Amino acid sequence: MKIGIVGLGLMGGSLAMDFRTQGHWILGVSRQPSTCDAALAQGIAHDASPEFQVLAEAEIVFLCTPLGNMVKTAQSLIPYLHPQAILTDIGSVKAPIVEALTPLWPNFIGGHPMAGKAEQGLLAAQHDLFVDRPYVLTPGENTPSSVLETVTGLVQQLRSQLYCCQPQEHDQAVAWISHLPVMVSAGLIGAGQSETNTDILKLAQSLSSSGFRDTSRVGGGNPELGRMMAEYNRTAVLQSLYAYRQQLAQITQWIEQEQWTDLEAFFVNTQSARNRYSL
Ligand code: NAP
């Protein structure tokens, strides 16, 4: 297929690499000419340009820009699309994107590949990023079955695990397992940085190891992505943060009141609950 990728960064570049390996023809669009040149030089795209004209023959276009300019980018791109072309996005939040883009293009379907890295940009792109990772599609009642079939086929070529759900269900679910962890992880780093004794802070930074590495990873990632999660998924993120605050208050109270049995029983529950998440 002729596959268009708009936004040649970590995600768009990684998709382009895998689709090219599968034998597809890759047409890239990115804001900066230097990104397009790099995509061509690295063999990630067959053709690449900051101009949407390059997508005129694309059979499907993946919108891979930051969430904040996705709708605007789609509006600018649509006049250049072939009338039968499929449009899909990979944004981490679905409801606002799907609500805005569904009326604009009949062959639109929302999507979210649930894989990533702390780094951003084309240089961070890598092969097989999506293997065995969930890829969520959010077909609406008017999504043509041919659109769902085509995108499903491409998701299978990435060797991702396909899930279909409503955009709102997706947003609430990812608030718990993706967006809340980013807020909590960033809060954890911020709490450590509040240590006022610089000798102790330096010692903590030197002693930090696997526990801190695992729990701080998502909070130390792409700042723009973290902001977009909160801004675009505000209601669900707030709901999950309120629930988390309640858990923290309970844990704090058990420790203040030295209720060690209650605290341990809580950890017994969380230890077994963690096994029910696909990790
Ligand atoms: P990224 O590495 O920063 O890549 C985005 C790229 O889009 C940039 O390299 C930029 O390239 C280009 N761009 C920005 N504005 C553009 C525009 N108006 N038109 C064309 N290109 C534009 O970000 P990312 O991590 O790949 O995230 C991209 C999308 O994937 C986001 O919507 C995010 O929600 C979603 N997502 C991210 C992850 C993750 O873990 N990172 C996971 C799942 C989904 P230039 O250098 O040319 O400006």
Short mmCIF file of C-alpha atoms and ligand atoms in Angstrom, two decimals, residues 6-11 30-32 35 64-67 69-70 73 90-92 112-113 115-117 120-121 225, ligand 1:
data_model
loop_
_atom_site.label_atom_id
_atom_site.label_comp_id
_atom_site.label_asym_id
_atom_site.label_seq_id
_atom_site.Cartn_x
_atom_site.Cartn_y
_atom_site.Cartn_z
CA VAL A 6 2.38 12.85 9.01
CA GLY A 7 4.80 13.70 11.84
CA LEU A 8 8.09 11.85 11.44
CA GLY A 9 8.98 11.57 15.13
CA LEU A 10 9.40 8.63 17.49
CA MET A 11 6.03 7.07 16.68
CA SER A 30 7.02 16.54 8.70
CA ARG A 31 7.15 20.19 9.65
CA GLN A 32 10.89 20.68 9.31
CA THR A 35 13.38 15.90 9.43
CA CYS A 64 1.45 11.09 14.12
CA THR A 65 1.93 14.73 15.21
CA PRO A 66 1.67 15.87 18.83
CA LEU A 67 -1.93 15.84 20.12
CA ASN A 69 -1.86 20.17 16.54
CA MET A 70 -3.51 16.98 15.29
CA THR A 73 -3.02 19.33 10.83
CA ILE A 90 -2.24 7.54 16.78
CA GLY A 91 -2.99 10.09 19.52
CA SER A 92 -2.77 9.00 23.17
CA HIS A 112 -3.66 4.34 19.58
CA PRO A 113 -0.62 2.07 19.47
CA ALA A 115 4.06 1.50 22.86
CA GLY A 116 6.61 4.21 23.46
CA LYS A 117 9.94 5.36 24.83
CA GLN A 120 11.29 11.70 21.19
CA GLY A 121 11.98 12.65 17.59
CA LEU A 225 3.23 14.48 25.88
P1 NAP B 1 7.61 13.20 18.63
O1 NAP B 1 8.70 12.20 18.73
O2 NAP B 1 7.81 14.55 19.19
O3 NAP B 1 7.19 13.30 17.10
C1 NAP B 1 6.25 14.17 16.58
C2 NAP B 1 6.82 14.70 15.27
O4 NAP B 1 5.81 15.42 14.59
C3 NAP B 1 7.96 15.67 15.50
O5 NAP B 1 9.19 14.99 15.28
C4 NAP B 1 7.73 16.79 14.49
O6 NAP B 1 8.74 16.73 13.51
C5 NAP B 1 6.43 16.44 13.82
N1 NAP B 1 5.48 17.54 13.77
C6 NAP B 1 5.13 18.37 14.77
N2 NAP B 1 4.17 19.20 14.36
C7 NAP B 1 3.90 18.87 13.08
C8 NAP B 1 3.02 19.37 12.10
N3 NAP B 1 2.20 20.38 12.38
N4 NAP B 1 3.02 18.79 10.88
C9 NAP B 1 3.84 17.77 10.59
N5 NAP B 1 4.71 17.26 11.48
C10 NAP B 1 4.74 17.81 12.71
O7 NAP B 1 6.28 12.65 19.35
P2 NAP B 1 5.78 11.12 19.45
O8 NAP B 1 6.20 10.58 20.77
O9 NAP B 1 6.14 10.41 18.21
O10 NAP B 1 4.20 11.36 19.56
C11 NAP B 1 3.43 11.58 18.41
C12 NAP B 1 2.00 11.19 18.68
O11 NAP B 1 1.97 9.83 19.11
C13 NAP B 1 1.30 12.02 19.74
O12 NAP B 1 0.02 12.38 19.29
C14 NAP B 1 1.18 11.06 20.94
O13 NAP B 1 0.00 11.28 21.65
C15 NAP B 1 1.17 9.72 20.25
N6 NAP B 1 1.71 8.63 21.05
C16 NAP B 1 2.93 8.78 21.67
C17 NAP B 1 3.45 7.73 22.42
C18 NAP B 1 4.81 7.83 23.09
O14 NAP B 1 5.08 7.07 24.02
N7 NAP B 1 5.66 8.73 22.68
C19 NAP B 1 2.74 6.51 22.54
C20 NAP B 1 1.51 6.39 21.86
C21 NAP B 1 1.01 7.46 21.12
P3 NAP B 1 9.50 18.04 12.99
O15 NAP B 1 10.88 17.84 13.49
O16 NAP B 1 9.44 17.92 11.51
O17 NAP B 1 8.80 19.23 13.53
#
